[in-house]
Amino acid sequence: MSHAVQDAGPDTSAWGWVKSIVSWLLLLVLVAILALTIVIPRLTGSTPYTVLTGSMVPTYPPGTLIVVKPHDPTALTAGDAITFQKESGKPEVVTHRITMVRKNSQGETTFVTQGDANPSPDTNPVVPEQVRGKVWYSVPYMGYVNSLITGKQRALMITVVVGGLFLYAGWMFVGAFRERSRDQSASPDRM
């Protein structure tokens, strides 16, 4: 006497569908966040920065992750949000909007900048050498996460996520292979 154990198969109940949809949505959100905050900036030579102050509210409130793409300073115009060195050659940067582009008597370009929430322009004009780039896009609240995670931790996180995705793909492949083998062994032999 032989007993066959029948596989229940995928959960097709309403709760099973909800779990499946939520799982896929979480995976898509995670992949989108990783792409926007790490992969795209790295591939394009852009730099992610965290907004620390309220000078650019409401456009970029504190905690916003901005991605700054290198940009030709001669192509910048009034209205562009740029990230620039506060002092030429120093690492501290500021992100403000260009309110005016000026040329001095020697033909050198300078930018008058101002934070969106600030009542008056910045006191010192910005020279092209100070410009790190133009704000390309922003991701609200992700700046907080960016501030907590160091470069080494980011690299480890990417490795773990990519490794996890490969393991999941392998698990799905093996599961499909086993299911196919079970289906073939359960079907009657043809002569």
C-alpha positions as a LaTeX table, in Angstrom:
\begin{tabular}{lrrr}
\hline
Residue & $x$ (\AA) & $y$ (\AA) & $z$ (\AA) \\
\hline
Met1 & 0.00 & 0.00 & 0.00 \\
Ser2 & 1.45 & 3.31 & $-0.98$ \\
His3 & 0.46 & 6.71 & 0.21 \\
Ala4 & 1.00 & 9.75 & $-1.96$ \\
Val5 & 1.48 & 13.06 & $-0.27$ \\
Gln6 & $-0.09$ & 15.79 & $-2.31$ \\
Asp7 & 1.61 & 19.16 & $-2.26$ \\
Ala8 & $-0.82$ & 21.87 & $-1.24$ \\
Gly9 & 0.66 & 24.16 & $-3.88$ \\
Pro10 & 0.68 & 27.92 & $-3.64$ \\
Asp11 & $-1.61$ & 29.64 & $-1.16$ \\
Thr12 & $-4.46$ & 30.99 & $-3.30$ \\
Ser13 & $-6.54$ & 32.32 & $-0.42$ \\
Ala14 & $-7.19$ & 36.04 & $-0.06$ \\
Trp15 & $-4.64$ & 36.20 & 2.77 \\
Gly16 & $-2.07$ & 34.41 & 0.56 \\
Trp17 & $-2.58$ & 36.98 & $-2.19$ \\
Val18 & $-2.24$ & 39.87 & 0.26 \\
Lys19 & 1.02 & 38.43 & 1.65 \\
Ser20 & 2.36 & 37.92 & $-1.85$ \\
Ile21 & 1.48 & 41.44 & $-3.01$ \\
Val22 & 2.92 & 43.04 & 0.13 \\
Ser23 & 6.14 & 41.03 & $-0.25$ \\
Trp24 & 6.56 & 42.08 & $-3.87$ \\
Leu25 & 5.81 & 45.72 & $-3.06$ \\
Leu26 & 8.37 & 45.74 & $-0.25$ \\
Leu27 & 10.96 & 44.21 & $-2.57$ \\
Leu28 & 10.22 & 46.81 & $-5.28$ \\
Val29 & 10.44 & 49.68 & $-2.77$ \\
Leu30 & 13.77 & 48.36 & $-1.44$ \\
Val31 & 15.21 & 48.00 & $-4.95$ \\
Ala32 & 13.97 & 51.50 & $-5.91$ \\
Ile33 & 15.50 & 53.06 & $-2.78$ \\
Leu34 & 18.83 & 51.31 & $-3.39$ \\
Ala35 & 18.79 & 52.42 & $-7.03$ \\
Leu36 & 17.96 & 56.05 & $-6.21$ \\
Thr37 & 20.36 & 56.43 & $-3.31$ \\
Ile38 & 23.36 & 54.29 & $-4.23$ \\
Val39 & 23.38 & 52.74 & $-7.70$ \\
Ile40 & 22.31 & 55.69 & $-9.90$ \\
Pro41 & 24.63 & 58.21 & $-8.19$ \\
Arg42 & 27.57 & 55.81 & $-8.48$ \\
Leu43 & 26.92 & 55.05 & $-12.16$ \\
Thr44 & 26.54 & 58.72 & $-13.10$ \\
Gly45 & 29.43 & 60.15 & $-11.06$ \\
Ser46 & 26.96 & 62.03 & $-8.88$ \\
Thr47 & 27.28 & 62.57 & $-5.14$ \\
Pro48 & 24.55 & 62.07 & $-2.52$ \\
Tyr49 & 24.39 & 64.67 & 0.27 \\
Thr50 & 22.14 & 64.99 & 3.30 \\
Val51 & 20.36 & 68.31 & 3.87 \\
Leu52 & 21.16 & 69.30 & 7.46 \\
Thr53 & 19.52 & 72.72 & 7.83 \\
Gly54 & 16.23 & 74.37 & 6.97 \\
Ser55 & 17.67 & 76.96 & 4.59 \\
Met56 & 16.11 & 75.24 & 1.55 \\
Val57 & 12.66 & 74.57 & 3.05 \\
Pro58 & 10.15 & 73.75 & 1.59 \\
Thr59 & 12.02 & 72.38 & $-1.45$ \\
Tyr60 & 14.62 & 70.36 & 0.50 \\
Pro61 & 13.73 & 70.06 & 4.20 \\
Pro62 & 16.29 & 68.69 & 6.69 \\
Gly63 & 16.77 & 64.94 & 6.28 \\
Thr64 & 16.31 & 65.03 & 2.51 \\
Leu65 & 18.89 & 63.16 & 0.45 \\
Ile66 & 19.90 & 65.26 & $-2.56$ \\
Val67 & 21.86 & 63.82 & $-5.45$ \\
Val68 & 24.22 & 66.35 & $-6.98$ \\
Lys69 & 25.45 & 65.77 & $-10.52$ \\
Pro70 & 28.61 & 67.49 & $-11.77$ \\
His71 & 27.61 & 70.33 & $-14.05$ \\
Asp72 & 29.47 & 72.82 & $-16.21$ \\
Pro73 & 29.43 & 76.06 & $-14.17$ \\
Thr74 & 29.20 & 78.14 & $-17.35$ \\
Ala75 & 25.82 & 76.51 & $-18.10$ \\
Leu76 & 24.29 & 77.35 & $-14.70$ \\
Thr77 & 21.48 & 79.90 & $-14.61$ \\
Ala78 & 19.39 & 81.76 & $-12.06$ \\
Gly79 & 16.95 & 79.35 & $-10.43$ \\
Asp80 & 19.33 & 76.35 & $-10.41$ \\
Ala81 & 19.89 & 74.73 & $-7.01$ \\
Ile82 & 23.62 & 74.06 & $-6.67$ \\
Thr83 & 25.92 & 72.51 & $-4.10$ \\
Phe84 & 29.11 & 74.47 & $-3.55$ \\
Gln85 & 32.05 & 74.69 & $-1.18$ \\
Lys86 & 31.40 & 77.23 & 1.53 \\
Glu87 & 35.06 & 78.24 & 1.21 \\
Ser88 & 37.10 & 77.39 & $-1.86$ \\
Gly89 & 39.16 & 74.25 & $-1.26$ \\
Lys90 & 37.39 & 73.33 & 2.00 \\
Pro91 & 35.23 & 70.18 & 2.34 \\
Glu92 & 32.14 & 71.87 & 3.87 \\
Val93 & 29.40 & 72.34 & 1.28 \\
Val94 & 26.13 & 74.26 & 1.07 \\
Thr95 & 23.15 & 73.79 & $-1.23$ \\
His96 & 21.38 & 77.01 & $-2.21$ \\
Arg97 & 19.65 & 78.40 & $-5.26$ \\
Ile98 & 21.33 & 80.75 & $-7.74$ \\
Thr99 & 19.48 & 84.07 & $-7.73$ \\
Met100 & 21.80 & 85.93 & $-10.09$ \\
Val101 & 24.75 & 85.22 & $-12.39$ \\
Arg102 & 27.25 & 88.08 & $-12.59$ \\
Lys103 & 30.37 & 88.83 & $-14.60$ \\
Asn104 & 32.97 & 91.16 & $-13.19$ \\
Ser105 & 35.11 & 93.60 & $-15.20$ \\
Gln106 & 37.68 & 90.84 & $-15.88$ \\
Gly107 & 34.93 & 88.63 & $-17.36$ \\
Glu108 & 34.94 & 86.20 & $-14.41$ \\
Thr109 & 31.60 & 84.63 & $-13.54$ \\
Thr110 & 30.24 & 84.64 & $-9.99$ \\
Phe111 & 26.95 & 83.37 & $-8.61$ \\
Val112 & 24.76 & 85.09 & $-6.06$ \\
Thr113 & 23.03 & 82.36 & $-4.03$ \\
Gln114 & 20.30 & 82.22 & $-1.43$ \\
Gly115 & 18.51 & 79.53 & 0.54 \\
Asp116 & 14.81 & 79.27 & $-0.34$ \\
Ala117 & 13.88 & 79.95 & 3.30 \\
Asn118 & 16.47 & 82.68 & 3.85 \\
Pro119 & 15.32 & 86.32 & 3.76 \\
Ser120 & 18.45 & 87.61 & 2.03 \\
Pro121 & 21.18 & 86.38 & $-0.35$ \\
Asp122 & 24.40 & 84.80 & 0.89 \\
Thr123 & 27.07 & 87.39 & 1.72 \\
Asn124 & 29.85 & 85.89 & $-0.40$ \\
Pro125 & 29.44 & 85.25 & $-4.12$ \\
Val126 & 30.28 & 81.75 & $-5.35$ \\
Val127 & 33.01 & 81.28 & $-7.97$ \\
Pro128 & 32.87 & 78.40 & $-10.50$ \\
Glu129 & 35.73 & 76.55 & $-8.75$ \\
Gln130 & 33.55 & 76.18 & $-5.64$ \\
Val131 & 30.65 & 74.52 & $-7.47$ \\
Arg132 & 30.37 & 70.76 & $-6.84$ \\
Gly133 & 27.34 & 70.38 & $-9.10$ \\
Lys134 & 23.66 & 70.97 & $-9.69$ \\
Val135 & 20.96 & 69.21 & $-7.65$ \\
Trp136 & 19.67 & 66.45 & $-9.92$ \\
Tyr137 & 16.96 & 64.91 & $-7.71$ \\
Ser138 & 16.05 & 64.42 & $-4.07$ \\
Val139 & 14.64 & 61.63 & $-1.89$ \\
Pro140 & 12.75 & 62.84 & 1.20 \\
Tyr141 & 13.86 & 61.43 & 4.60 \\
Met142 & 16.59 & 59.22 & 3.10 \\
Gly143 & 19.23 & 61.70 & 4.19 \\
Tyr144 & 18.76 & 60.52 & 7.77 \\
Val145 & 19.62 & 56.97 & 6.69 \\
Asn146 & 22.53 & 58.26 & 4.58 \\
Ser147 & 23.93 & 60.05 & 7.64 \\
Leu148 & 23.79 & 56.88 & 9.74 \\
Ile149 & 25.44 & 54.59 & 7.18 \\
Thr150 & 29.14 & 55.01 & 6.36 \\
Gly151 & 30.74 & 54.19 & 3.02 \\
Lys152 & 31.96 & 50.78 & 4.21 \\
Gln153 & 28.52 & 49.98 & 5.62 \\
Arg154 & 26.92 & 50.98 & 2.29 \\
Ala155 & 29.24 & 48.61 & 0.41 \\
Leu156 & 28.42 & 45.81 & 2.86 \\
Met157 & 24.69 & 46.55 & 2.56 \\
Ile158 & 24.85 & 46.36 & $-1.24$ \\
Thr159 & 26.75 & 43.06 & $-1.04$ \\
Val160 & 24.24 & 41.59 & 1.43 \\
Val161 & 21.20 & 42.72 & $-0.58$ \\
Val162 & 22.60 & 41.50 & $-3.90$ \\
Gly163 & 23.70 & 38.24 & $-2.29$ \\
Gly164 & 20.26 & 37.84 & $-0.73$ \\
Leu165 & 18.57 & 38.42 & $-4.07$ \\
Phe166 & 20.79 & 35.78 & $-5.71$ \\
Leu167 & 20.03 & 33.32 & $-2.89$ \\
Tyr168 & 16.32 & 34.00 & $-3.28$ \\
Ala169 & 16.56 & 33.47 & $-7.05$ \\
Gly170 & 18.44 & 30.20 & $-6.46$ \\
Trp171 & 15.86 & 29.08 & $-3.93$ \\
Met172 & 13.05 & 29.82 & $-6.39$ \\
Phe173 & 14.90 & 27.94 & $-9.16$ \\
Val174 & 15.48 & 24.87 & $-6.99$ \\
Gly175 & 11.84 & 24.96 & $-5.82$ \\
Ala176 & 10.58 & 25.09 & $-9.39$ \\
Phe177 & 12.92 & 22.25 & $-10.39$ \\
Arg178 & 11.72 & 20.08 & $-7.49$ \\
Glu179 & 8.08 & 20.82 & $-8.29$ \\
Arg180 & 8.63 & 19.86 & $-11.91$ \\
Ser181 & 10.35 & 16.64 & $-10.85$ \\
Arg182 & 7.43 & 15.81 & $-8.51$ \\
Asp183 & 4.91 & 16.49 & $-11.27$ \\
Gln184 & 6.79 & 14.20 & $-13.67$ \\
Ser185 & 7.08 & 11.38 & $-11.13$ \\
Ala186 & 3.38 & 11.69 & $-10.19$ \\
Ser187 & 2.17 & 11.47 & $-13.80$ \\
Pro188 & 1.43 & 7.95 & $-15.11$ \\
Asp189 & 4.11 & 6.37 & $-17.27$ \\
Arg190 & 3.34 & 6.35 & $-20.95$ \\
Met191 & 4.14 & 3.27 & $-22.95$ \\
\hline
\end{tabular}
